[in-house]
Short mmCIF file of C-alpha atoms and ligand atoms in Angstrom, two decimals:
data_model
loop_
_atom_site.label_atom_id
_atom_site.label_comp_id
_atom_site.label_asym_id
_atom_site.label_seq_id
_atom_site.Cartn_x
_atom_site.Cartn_y
_atom_site.Cartn_z
CA MET T 91 83.14 38.66 16.36
CA LYS T 92 82.57 41.68 14.44
CA ASN T 93 79.04 40.94 13.04
CA LYS T 94 79.28 41.19 8.76
CA LYS T 95 77.70 44.45 7.67
CA THR T 96 74.48 42.97 6.71
CA PHE T 97 72.42 43.51 2.89
CA TYR T 98 68.82 42.84 2.88
CA ILE T 99 66.91 42.84 -0.91
CA THR T 100 63.21 42.33 -1.58
CA THR T 101 61.78 41.97 -5.22
CA PRO T 102 57.85 41.62 -5.46
CA ILE T 103 55.75 39.03 -4.78
CA TYR T 104 54.13 38.29 -8.87
CA TYR T 105 50.85 36.89 -8.68
CA PRO T 106 51.33 34.15 -10.57
CA ASN T 107 47.65 33.79 -12.98
CA ASP T 108 50.82 32.82 -16.21
CA VAL T 109 54.49 31.76 -16.65
CA PRO T 110 56.80 34.21 -15.41
CA HIS T 111 58.03 37.18 -18.10
CA LEU T 112 60.45 39.27 -19.31
CA GLY T 113 59.26 41.96 -17.17
CA HIS T 114 59.10 40.14 -14.08
CA ALA T 115 62.32 39.19 -14.86
CA TYR T 116 64.05 42.80 -14.89
CA THR T 117 63.26 43.20 -11.26
CA THR T 118 64.99 39.86 -9.84
CA ILE T 119 67.73 39.81 -11.93
CA ALA T 120 68.82 43.23 -10.78
CA ALA T 121 67.53 42.30 -7.56
CA ASP T 122 70.56 38.96 -8.25
CA VAL T 123 73.27 41.72 -9.60
CA LEU T 124 72.62 44.12 -6.41
CA ALA T 125 72.64 41.17 -4.12
CA ARG T 126 75.62 39.25 -6.09
CA TRP T 127 77.72 42.14 -5.75
CA HIS T 128 77.16 42.59 -2.20
CA LYS T 129 78.37 38.85 -1.53
CA LEU T 130 81.84 39.96 -3.58
CA LEU T 131 81.94 43.19 -0.60
CA GLY T 132 81.97 40.35 1.98
CA GLU T 133 78.44 41.20 3.53
CA GLU T 134 75.66 38.98 4.43
CA VAL T 135 73.15 39.07 1.68
CA PHE T 136 69.11 37.55 1.84
CA LEU T 137 67.61 38.58 -1.33
CA LEU T 138 63.62 37.15 -1.21
CA THR T 139 61.82 36.46 -3.60
CA GLY T 140 58.03 34.94 -4.01
CA THR T 141 54.42 34.80 -5.68
CA ASP T 142 51.00 37.13 -4.29
CA GLU T 143 48.48 33.98 -4.39
CA HIS T 144 45.36 35.35 -3.33
CA GLY T 145 42.38 37.74 -3.51
CA LYS T 146 40.77 37.40 -7.08
CA LYS T 147 42.15 38.23 -10.06
CA ILE T 148 44.25 34.99 -9.20
CA ALA T 149 40.49 33.19 -7.83
CA LYS T 150 39.66 34.16 -11.05
CA ALA T 151 41.98 32.72 -12.93
CA ALA T 152 42.06 29.79 -11.23
CA GLU T 153 38.55 29.63 -12.06
CA ARG T 154 39.26 30.44 -16.18
CA ALA T 155 41.75 27.60 -16.10
CA GLY T 156 39.25 24.93 -14.19
CA LYS T 157 41.13 24.79 -11.23
CA LYS T 158 40.35 25.38 -7.30
CA PRO T 159 43.08 28.41 -6.57
CA LYS T 160 45.14 27.09 -4.46
CA GLU T 161 45.71 24.31 -7.58
CA PHE T 162 46.28 26.25 -9.62
CA THR T 163 48.95 28.51 -7.80
CA ASP T 164 50.37 25.27 -7.33
CA SER T 165 50.36 24.26 -10.41
CA LEU T 166 52.16 27.11 -11.61
CA ILE T 167 54.87 27.96 -8.63
CA PRO T 168 57.36 25.53 -10.89
CA GLU T 169 57.34 27.85 -13.24
CA PHE T 170 58.60 30.46 -11.59
CA LYS T 171 61.31 28.40 -9.79
CA ARG T 172 62.22 26.70 -13.38
CA ALA T 173 63.32 30.52 -15.00
CA TRP T 174 65.00 31.55 -11.81
CA LYS T 175 66.27 29.01 -12.00
CA ILE T 176 67.33 29.22 -15.70
CA LEU T 177 68.05 33.21 -15.20
CA ASN T 178 70.52 32.13 -11.95
CA ILE T 179 69.00 34.36 -9.24
CA ASP T 180 70.64 32.59 -6.92
CA TYR T 181 67.31 34.38 -3.97
CA ASP T 182 67.37 33.37 -0.68
CA ARG T 183 64.06 32.50 -0.23
CA PHE T 184 60.90 32.23 -2.23
CA ILE T 185 58.45 32.57 -0.55
CA ARG T 186 54.60 31.99 -1.41
CA THR T 187 51.81 34.27 0.65
CA THR T 188 49.58 30.85 0.91
CA ASP T 189 53.14 29.82 3.67
CA ARG T 190 51.50 29.12 6.88
CA GLU T 191 53.86 31.16 7.97
CA HIS T 192 53.20 34.09 6.64
CA GLU T 193 49.34 33.89 6.65
CA LYS T 194 49.91 33.81 10.27
CA THR T 195 52.00 36.88 10.00
CA VAL T 196 49.11 38.76 8.23
CA GLN T 197 46.99 38.09 11.38
CA GLU T 198 48.76 38.96 13.58
CA ILE T 199 49.76 41.94 11.70
CA ILE T 200 46.43 42.91 12.13
CA GLU T 201 45.36 42.13 15.02
CA LYS T 202 47.71 43.93 16.67
CA VAL T 203 46.72 47.39 13.79
CA PHE T 204 43.13 46.91 14.51
CA LYS T 205 44.64 47.09 18.83
CA SER T 206 45.85 50.11 18.04
CA GLY T 207 42.95 51.81 16.85
CA ASP T 208 43.30 51.61 13.01
CA ILE T 209 41.18 49.58 11.69
CA TYR T 210 37.56 50.83 12.25
CA LYS T 211 34.39 48.70 9.99
CA GLY T 212 32.91 50.70 7.20
CA THR T 213 31.26 49.95 4.24
CA TYR T 214 33.09 50.60 1.03
CA GLU T 215 31.32 52.23 -2.11
CA GLY T 216 32.87 52.48 -4.65
CA LEU T 217 35.22 51.80 -8.01
CA TYR T 218 37.75 48.58 -8.10
CA CYS T 219 40.02 46.81 -11.04
CA THR T 220 40.64 43.77 -10.08
CA ASP T 221 43.35 43.59 -12.51
CA CYS T 222 45.36 46.20 -10.30
CA GLU T 223 43.92 44.70 -7.82
CA ALA T 224 43.09 48.61 -6.69
CA TYR T 225 40.62 50.87 -5.37
CA TYR T 226 39.98 54.79 -7.69
CA THR T 227 37.69 57.53 -7.25
CA GLU T 228 35.69 58.44 -10.28
CA LYS T 229 37.95 61.57 -10.72
CA ASP T 230 41.67 58.84 -11.13
CA SER T 231 39.60 56.40 -13.67
CA LEU T 232 39.12 57.36 -17.20
CA ASN T 233 35.59 57.95 -17.36
CA LEU T 234 35.03 54.86 -15.23
CA GLN T 235 37.59 52.68 -17.22
CA CYS T 236 41.34 51.76 -15.79
CA PRO T 237 43.80 54.20 -16.69
CA ILE T 238 46.27 51.62 -16.55
CA HIS T 239 43.72 48.23 -17.91
CA LYS T 240 42.15 50.33 -20.22
CA ARG T 241 38.62 47.43 -18.80
CA GLN T 242 35.38 48.95 -17.41
CA LEU T 243 35.56 49.78 -13.40
CA GLU T 244 33.75 47.50 -10.97
CA THR T 245 31.02 48.92 -8.55
CA LEU T 246 31.29 47.90 -5.22
CA LYS T 247 29.25 48.13 -2.30
CA GLU T 248 30.43 45.55 0.89
CA GLU T 249 31.03 45.83 4.01
CA SER T 250 34.43 46.36 5.02
CA TYR T 251 37.44 47.18 7.37
CA PHE T 252 38.76 50.76 7.17
CA PHE T 253 42.95 51.02 7.65
CA LYS T 254 43.41 54.63 9.49
CA LEU T 255 46.00 56.27 6.23
CA SER T 256 44.77 59.19 6.55
CA LYS T 257 45.93 59.19 10.32
CA TYR T 258 49.49 59.02 8.53
CA GLN T 259 50.22 62.17 6.06
CA SER T 260 52.44 63.94 8.05
CA PHE T 261 53.81 60.86 9.72
CA LEU T 262 54.94 60.04 6.41
CA LEU T 263 55.69 64.00 5.00
CA ASP T 264 57.94 63.76 7.94
CA LEU T 265 59.61 60.15 6.44
CA TYR T 266 60.57 61.30 2.92
CA LYS T 267 61.89 64.73 4.17
CA LYS T 268 64.39 63.14 6.91
CA ASN T 269 65.51 59.93 4.39
CA PRO T 270 65.94 61.44 0.73
CA GLU T 271 66.74 58.57 -0.40
CA PHE T 272 63.37 57.15 1.48
CA ILE T 273 61.84 57.11 -2.81
CA SER T 274 64.46 56.36 -5.58
CA PRO T 275 64.72 57.81 -7.89
CA SER T 276 64.84 60.37 -7.15
CA TYR T 277 62.22 62.44 -10.07
CA ARG T 278 59.48 59.93 -8.88
CA ARG T 279 59.55 61.32 -4.98
CA GLN T 280 58.11 64.44 -5.83
CA GLU T 281 54.75 63.32 -7.40
CA ILE T 282 54.18 61.10 -4.05
CA ILE T 283 54.78 64.14 -2.06
CA ASN T 284 52.15 66.48 -3.66
CA ARG T 285 50.28 63.43 -3.45
CA VAL T 286 49.75 62.35 -0.07
CA LYS T 287 50.23 66.47 0.78
CA GLY T 288 46.55 66.68 -1.42
CA GLY T 289 45.72 64.20 1.26
CA LEU T 290 44.73 60.83 2.73
CA ARG T 291 41.93 57.84 2.33
CA ASP T 292 41.24 55.92 3.79
CA PHE T 293 42.01 52.15 2.37
CA SER T 294 39.37 49.39 2.63
CA VAL T 295 41.75 46.03 3.96
CA SER T 296 39.30 43.48 3.90
CA ARG T 297 36.65 42.59 1.53
CA THR T 298 33.86 39.62 2.44
CA SER T 299 32.06 39.50 -1.61
CA PHE T 300 35.35 36.01 -2.04
CA ASP T 301 37.07 33.78 0.53
CA TRP T 302 40.09 33.24 -1.02
CA GLY T 303 42.67 35.31 1.28
CA ILE T 304 43.38 35.18 5.07
CA GLN T 305 40.22 35.41 7.11
CA LEU T 306 40.15 38.31 9.84
CA PRO T 307 41.14 37.07 13.10
CA PHE T 308 38.99 39.21 14.26
CA ASP T 309 36.31 38.65 11.70
CA LYS T 310 35.87 36.31 10.02
CA LYS T 311 33.89 36.17 7.81
CA HIS T 312 35.93 38.72 6.40
CA TYR T 313 38.79 38.16 4.37
CA ALA T 314 41.88 41.61 4.70
CA TYR T 315 42.40 43.02 1.01
CA VAL T 316 45.27 41.34 -1.19
CA TRP T 317 47.60 44.90 -1.11
CA PHE T 318 47.68 44.36 2.92
CA ASP T 319 48.72 40.53 3.12
CA ALA T 320 51.43 40.39 0.39
CA LEU T 321 52.93 43.44 1.44
CA ILE T 322 54.09 41.60 4.58
CA ASN T 323 56.26 39.24 2.77
CA TYR T 324 58.77 41.56 3.27
CA ILE T 325 58.71 41.22 7.05
CA SER T 326 57.38 37.45 6.49
CA GLY T 327 59.16 36.05 5.03
CA VAL T 328 62.47 36.54 6.59
CA GLY T 329 61.64 35.42 9.09
CA TYR T 330 59.02 38.03 11.36
CA LEU T 331 57.23 34.91 12.84
CA ASP T 332 59.36 31.89 12.79
CA LYS T 333 62.69 33.41 13.08
CA LYS T 334 63.66 36.47 15.23
CA LYS T 335 66.58 36.08 14.54
CA GLN T 336 67.41 35.97 11.46
CA PHE T 337 64.87 38.88 10.98
CA ASN T 338 66.49 40.45 13.53
CA LYS T 339 69.85 40.57 11.94
CA PHE T 340 68.20 41.32 8.14
CA TRP T 341 65.66 43.98 9.19
CA PRO T 342 64.43 46.90 7.73
CA ALA T 343 65.60 46.24 4.32
CA ASP T 344 68.15 47.26 2.59
CA ILE T 345 66.07 48.45 -0.88
CA HIS T 346 62.49 46.93 -2.16
CA LEU T 347 63.00 46.58 -5.57
CA ILE T 348 59.99 47.04 -7.08
CA GLY T 349 58.17 49.35 -10.81
CA LYS T 350 57.46 51.93 -10.01
CA ASP T 351 53.57 51.15 -11.21
CA ILE T 352 52.74 49.61 -7.70
CA LEU T 353 55.17 52.61 -6.40
CA TRP T 354 52.13 54.45 -4.25
CA PHE T 355 51.00 50.80 -1.79
CA HIS T 356 54.90 50.61 -0.83
CA SER T 357 55.81 54.54 -0.10
CA VAL T 358 52.51 55.29 1.03
CA TYR T 359 50.68 51.98 2.57
CA TRP T 360 53.16 50.18 3.51
CA PRO T 361 55.66 52.35 5.33
CA ALA T 362 52.45 53.40 7.24
CA MET T 363 51.03 49.28 8.05
CA LEU T 364 54.50 49.11 9.63
CA LYS T 365 53.81 52.52 11.92
CA SER T 366 50.76 51.44 12.83
CA ALA T 367 52.13 48.34 13.59
CA GLY T 368 55.33 49.08 15.83
CA ILE T 369 58.37 47.40 13.04
CA GLU T 370 60.91 49.17 11.50
CA MET T 371 60.75 51.37 8.59
CA PRO T 372 62.39 49.95 5.01
CA LYS T 373 65.61 51.90 4.72
CA LYS T 374 65.31 52.71 0.52
CA ILE T 375 62.07 51.64 -1.89
CA PHE T 376 63.13 51.92 -4.90
CA ALA T 377 60.91 51.97 -8.65
CA HIS T 378 62.40 50.92 -12.33
CA GLY T 379 60.82 51.72 -15.66
CA PHE T 380 58.69 49.52 -17.09
CA LEU T 381 59.67 46.97 -20.34
CA THR T 382 58.28 47.83 -23.45
CA ILE T 383 57.55 46.95 -26.61
CA GLN T 384 57.37 49.19 -29.81
CA ASN T 385 57.18 50.98 -27.02
CA GLU T 386 53.58 49.08 -24.92
CA LYS T 387 53.84 47.68 -21.62
CA MET T 388 54.76 44.28 -21.52
CA GLY T 389 52.43 42.37 -19.49
CA LYS T 390 49.94 39.57 -20.09
CA SER T 391 47.31 41.62 -19.86
CA ALA T 392 48.47 43.61 -23.51
CA GLY T 393 49.27 40.09 -24.92
CA ASN T 394 52.67 41.15 -25.39
CA ALA T 395 54.70 39.39 -23.28
CA ILE T 396 57.62 37.42 -23.84
CA ASN T 397 58.84 34.06 -21.04
CA VAL T 398 61.62 33.94 -20.03
CA GLY T 399 62.44 30.06 -21.05
CA ASP T 400 61.79 31.62 -24.44
CA LEU T 401 64.86 33.63 -23.87
CA VAL T 402 66.98 32.02 -22.12
CA SER T 403 67.03 29.07 -24.87
CA TYR T 404 67.34 31.99 -27.49
CA ALA T 405 70.34 34.05 -25.81
CA GLY T 406 71.54 32.49 -23.17
CA SER T 407 70.76 32.79 -19.90
CA ASP T 408 73.91 36.04 -19.38
CA PRO T 409 73.49 37.90 -22.91
CA ALA T 410 69.52 38.10 -20.94
CA ARG T 411 70.85 39.15 -17.60
CA TYR T 412 72.83 41.80 -19.64
CA PHE T 413 71.08 43.06 -22.91
CA LEU T 414 68.31 43.40 -20.35
CA LEU T 415 70.32 45.73 -18.12
CA ARG T 416 72.67 47.49 -20.60
CA SER T 417 69.91 48.98 -22.94
CA THR T 418 68.21 51.85 -20.60
CA PRO T 419 68.21 53.63 -17.09
CA PHE T 420 66.76 51.04 -14.50
CA GLY T 421 64.71 54.08 -13.44
CA ASP T 422 62.97 53.98 -16.82
CA ASP T 423 61.07 52.64 -19.27
CA GLY T 424 63.12 50.78 -22.16
CA ASP T 425 62.21 48.74 -25.06
CA PHE T 426 63.13 45.46 -26.00
CA SER T 427 63.42 44.25 -29.49
CA LYS T 428 65.36 40.66 -31.05
CA GLU T 429 67.74 43.41 -33.25
CA ALA T 430 68.84 45.59 -30.45
CA LEU T 431 69.89 42.04 -28.14
CA ILE T 432 71.14 39.98 -31.15
CA ASP T 433 73.38 43.58 -31.97
CA ARG T 434 74.30 44.11 -28.19
CA HIS T 435 75.32 40.64 -28.18
CA ASN T 436 77.42 40.26 -31.70
CA ASN T 437 79.01 43.09 -30.96
CA GLU T 438 79.98 43.64 -27.22
CA LEU T 439 79.32 40.64 -25.89
CA ALA T 440 81.11 37.65 -29.43
CA ASN T 441 83.72 40.51 -30.47
CA LYS T 442 84.67 42.57 -28.11
CA LEU T 443 84.80 40.38 -24.72
CA GLY T 444 85.15 37.19 -26.58
CA ASN T 445 87.74 37.66 -28.69
CA LEU T 446 89.67 39.82 -25.68
CA VAL T 447 89.30 36.32 -23.44
CA SER T 448 89.74 33.81 -26.80
CA ARG T 449 92.66 35.31 -28.66
CA VAL T 450 94.53 36.45 -25.38
CA SER T 451 94.17 32.92 -23.61
CA ALA T 452 95.10 31.78 -27.26
CA LEU T 453 98.40 33.83 -26.84
CA ALA T 454 99.25 32.88 -23.35
CA GLU T 455 98.83 29.02 -24.33
CA LYS T 456 101.52 29.17 -26.62
CA TYR T 457 104.20 32.02 -25.63
CA GLY T 458 102.85 31.87 -21.58
CA LEU T 459 102.85 35.39 -18.65
CA GLU T 460 106.00 36.46 -17.81
CA LYS T 461 104.60 38.69 -14.57
CA THR T 462 104.81 42.17 -14.28
CA ALA T 463 103.90 46.12 -13.22
CA LEU T 464 100.82 46.91 -14.65
CA LYS T 465 101.22 50.23 -17.06
CA THR T 466 98.86 50.96 -19.40
CA LEU T 467 95.82 48.60 -17.47
CA ASP T 468 94.87 49.26 -14.30
CA SER T 469 91.80 49.32 -12.86
CA GLU T 470 91.37 50.88 -9.85
CA ARG T 471 89.65 53.95 -11.69
CA ILE T 472 87.12 51.33 -13.25
CA VAL T 473 86.14 49.82 -9.73
CA LYS T 474 85.93 52.89 -8.21
CA LYS T 475 83.40 53.95 -10.49
CA VAL T 476 81.51 50.32 -11.07
CA ALA T 477 81.09 49.98 -7.67
CA GLY T 478 79.88 53.94 -7.20
CA HIS T 479 77.00 53.08 -9.75
CA LEU T 480 76.42 49.95 -8.52
CA ASP T 481 75.57 51.80 -4.95
CA ASN T 482 72.96 54.00 -7.24
CA LEU T 483 71.39 51.24 -9.13
CA GLU T 484 72.98 52.73 -12.50
CA PHE T 485 73.91 49.20 -14.03
CA ASP T 486 74.08 50.53 -17.57
CA LYS T 487 76.47 52.89 -16.74
CA ALA T 488 78.13 50.28 -14.63
CA LEU T 489 78.13 47.95 -18.21
CA ASN T 490 79.29 50.97 -20.10
CA GLU T 491 82.82 51.50 -17.52
CA ILE T 492 83.35 48.19 -18.01
CA PHE T 493 82.63 47.67 -21.18
CA SER T 494 84.60 50.65 -22.20
CA PHE T 495 87.91 48.70 -19.66
CA VAL T 496 87.66 46.23 -22.43
CA ASP T 497 87.76 48.59 -25.28
CA LYS T 498 90.77 49.45 -23.91
CA CYS T 499 92.21 45.61 -23.55
CA ASN T 500 91.24 45.71 -27.69
CA GLU T 501 93.67 48.18 -28.77
CA PHE T 502 96.72 47.47 -26.23
CA ILE T 503 96.54 44.36 -27.52
CA GLN T 504 95.70 46.36 -31.47
CA ALA T 505 98.87 47.99 -30.68
CA LYS T 506 101.45 45.56 -29.11
CA LYS T 507 100.47 42.54 -31.48
CA PRO T 508 101.90 39.80 -29.09
CA TRP T 509 101.21 37.39 -32.20
CA GLU T 510 103.87 38.95 -33.53
CA THR T 511 106.22 39.93 -30.98
CA HIS T 512 106.15 37.04 -28.83
CA ASP T 513 105.52 39.38 -25.41
CA SER T 514 104.59 37.21 -23.07
CA LYS T 515 104.47 40.42 -20.33
CA VAL T 516 101.71 42.12 -22.65
CA LEU T 517 100.15 39.34 -22.11
CA TYR T 518 100.87 38.78 -18.64
CA GLU T 519 99.05 42.80 -18.27
CA SER T 520 95.73 41.74 -20.57
CA GLY T 521 95.05 38.74 -18.39
CA ASN T 522 95.52 40.61 -15.49
CA ALA T 523 92.85 43.46 -17.18
CA ILE T 524 90.53 39.86 -17.50
CA LYS T 525 90.66 39.32 -14.47
CA ASP T 526 89.32 42.73 -12.83
CA ILE T 527 86.94 42.69 -15.48
CA SER T 528 85.28 39.02 -15.15
CA ILE T 529 85.27 40.71 -11.09
CA LEU T 530 83.49 42.95 -12.46
CA LEU T 531 80.93 41.84 -14.76
CA PHE T 532 80.10 38.51 -11.95
CA PRO T 533 77.22 39.88 -10.19
CA PHE T 534 76.09 40.97 -13.98
CA MET T 535 77.38 37.74 -15.50
CA PRO T 536 78.00 35.02 -13.80
CA GLU T 537 78.66 31.92 -15.67
CA THR T 538 80.90 33.72 -17.96
CA SER T 539 82.93 35.43 -15.13
CA GLU T 540 83.01 31.39 -13.84
CA LYS T 541 83.99 30.02 -16.83
CA ILE T 542 87.34 32.78 -17.90
CA ALA T 543 88.34 32.47 -14.34
CA ARG T 544 89.14 28.11 -15.01
CA THR T 545 90.92 29.86 -17.46
CA PHE T 546 93.02 32.68 -15.74
CA ASN T 547 93.10 31.10 -12.79
CA PHE T 548 91.81 33.05 -10.28
CA GLU T 549 88.48 33.67 -7.59
CA ILE T 550 86.06 35.39 -8.26
CA GLU T 551 86.33 37.75 -5.30
CA LEU T 552 86.48 41.51 -4.72
CA GLY T 553 90.68 40.60 -3.29
CA GLU T 554 91.09 39.46 -6.03
CA LEU T 555 90.85 42.67 -7.96
CA LYS T 556 93.99 44.09 -5.63
CA LYS T 557 96.30 40.73 -6.31
CA PRO T 558 98.19 39.71 -9.20
CA LEU T 559 97.07 37.59 -11.36
CA LYS T 560 98.91 34.55 -10.86
CA VAL T 561 101.73 33.86 -13.60
CA SER T 562 99.81 29.37 -14.45
CA LYS T 563 99.98 27.90 -16.60
CA ILE T 564 97.18 28.71 -19.80
CA LYS T 565 94.74 26.88 -22.22
CA LYS T 566 92.38 28.58 -24.41
CA SER T 567 89.60 29.12 -23.58
CA GLU T 568 86.34 27.96 -25.26
CA ILE T 569 84.36 30.21 -27.10
CA LEU T 570 82.65 32.15 -24.36
CA PHE T 571 79.49 33.44 -26.87
CA GLU T 572 78.77 31.72 -29.57
CA ARG T 573 77.52 34.30 -32.84
CA ILE T 574 73.90 34.51 -33.54
N1 MSP U 25 51.82 41.21 -6.96
C1 MSP U 25 51.61 42.42 -7.13
C2 MSP U 25 52.94 43.11 -6.70
C3 MSP U 25 53.15 42.91 -5.29
S1 MSP U 25 54.85 43.83 -4.09
C4 MSP U 25 54.38 43.21 -2.25
C5 MSP U 25 52.28 42.38 -8.36
N2 MSP U 25 52.56 41.18 -9.47
S2 MSP U 25 52.62 41.79 -10.89
O1 MSP U 25 53.64 40.17 -10.79
O2 MSP U 25 52.01 41.79 -11.30
O3 MSP U 25 54.12 42.48 -10.89
C6 MSP U 25 55.26 42.35 -10.33
C7 MSP U 25 56.04 43.01 -11.31
O4 MSP U 25 56.73 42.76 -11.89
C8 MSP U 25 56.01 44.58 -10.28
O5 MSP U 25 56.78 45.40 -9.69
C9 MSP U 25 55.78 45.04 -11.99
O6 MSP U 25 55.93 47.16 -12.07
C10 MSP U 25 56.64 44.95 -12.52
N3 MSP U 25 55.78 44.30 -14.37
C11 MSP U 25 55.27 43.18 -14.31
N4 MSP U 25 55.77 43.38 -15.81
C12 MSP U 25 56.46 44.49 -16.27
C13 MSP U 25 57.29 45.35 -17.49
N5 MSP U 25 56.81 45.01 -18.90
N6 MSP U 25 58.40 46.00 -16.94
C14 MSP U 25 58.78 46.01 -15.60
N7 MSP U 25 58.11 45.42 -15.29
C15 MSP U 25 57.29 45.77 -15.29
O7 MSP U 25 51.99 43.72 -9.13
#
């Protein structure tokens, strides 16, 4: 039997220092949409998400909460899992960096890199931002403040092991050149290339001034730098150590989906680490923009975070998923506002899609469906376009395409007036188009899509796009979207 094509996609692992907000949900929803789409395409999919639990940032947050770090993260993990559940995120594994297998993998990789001669002992003297968990040079700081968090940087001086990143400059430049999509979208690639061309400094991979982390196997005084630990989740989470067969099936990852703030770690540190350990490169790193509120990045530090639970109880899971991907090209920053959400919810979901489904199903209940060749509402072109857009992670364009087709269906019905003519062929043609719309919408709005499939009696499979709708007894659909 021929092996199925595989698709391995990851989200960043989130810092569990508070309940998840929409900024975290943004990447996770996008990853879920792609995972569902590739499942529809008949591929074997693995979606990995999880939490990044070690390091000073978490240790400090735990201390503020009056808890031990592990006790603290244990109390927040259910919040992440609950958020992903209410958003219908169909992940295959939730990895925690405190999982035993992950810790063992990190130690094994560090050992390997050490043996390959890429780790050496020295002293780190310089600036650090605990909120970013990142080292800064004076030049990259804003008057010794973190350019992202606008807080005073810490001055560190401690014994540390370093990773020979400088050795990988030409390897990296070559990697970017040979794989133009390795860093996507393309407008973010040049910035990384310029910085890499400007020269790479070895980076510190261990610290001695805290102990909430993974010990280096060859020097127990040292704890792994949290990014060295975290990045390795992408291989440990799919079974590098404990499920070799699964690992070999899915690695290299097809896409690491991340926010633009952590592109450097993913496109420079990570490939160099993998190369040093003799592991194949991932295929693509896609960095999206930020969700903002009045043009300021949503986040805990800014104090403007909207909790996943709050949005879902207000708008519902499918509308939340829809809205976050509908409004802005995925690479760009996009402003979130409740008004814009209500507007799209009422106009696009309730009025356009909801009305189409309720109208056609109500008329079909009365006058039935009668099979006919499709004349006006052929979806073939739309399907191709949507597939192309999803290949390029252009979620907004894919949805735009689908909703133009919804408009076309509404215009068709308006023109044909089946409530006067009782023309069951018109209803058949419309029902068939609704089937195709619903299958294409499945990755974005799985609950809605399943409701429509129950009303019109079809399966949510890509093959059904080519099959004509079955003629069956239809019952008026429940209301899909209550106007807000
Ligand atoms: N733990 C690291 C990632 C390690 S991956 C090996 C981390 N965690 S984080 O919780 O701070 O951020 C995780 C992701 O959420 C990042 O990709 C970040 O860009 C994203 N977002 C956090 N706030 C965001 C917005 N307001 N908008 C969009 N995404 C943002 O970094």
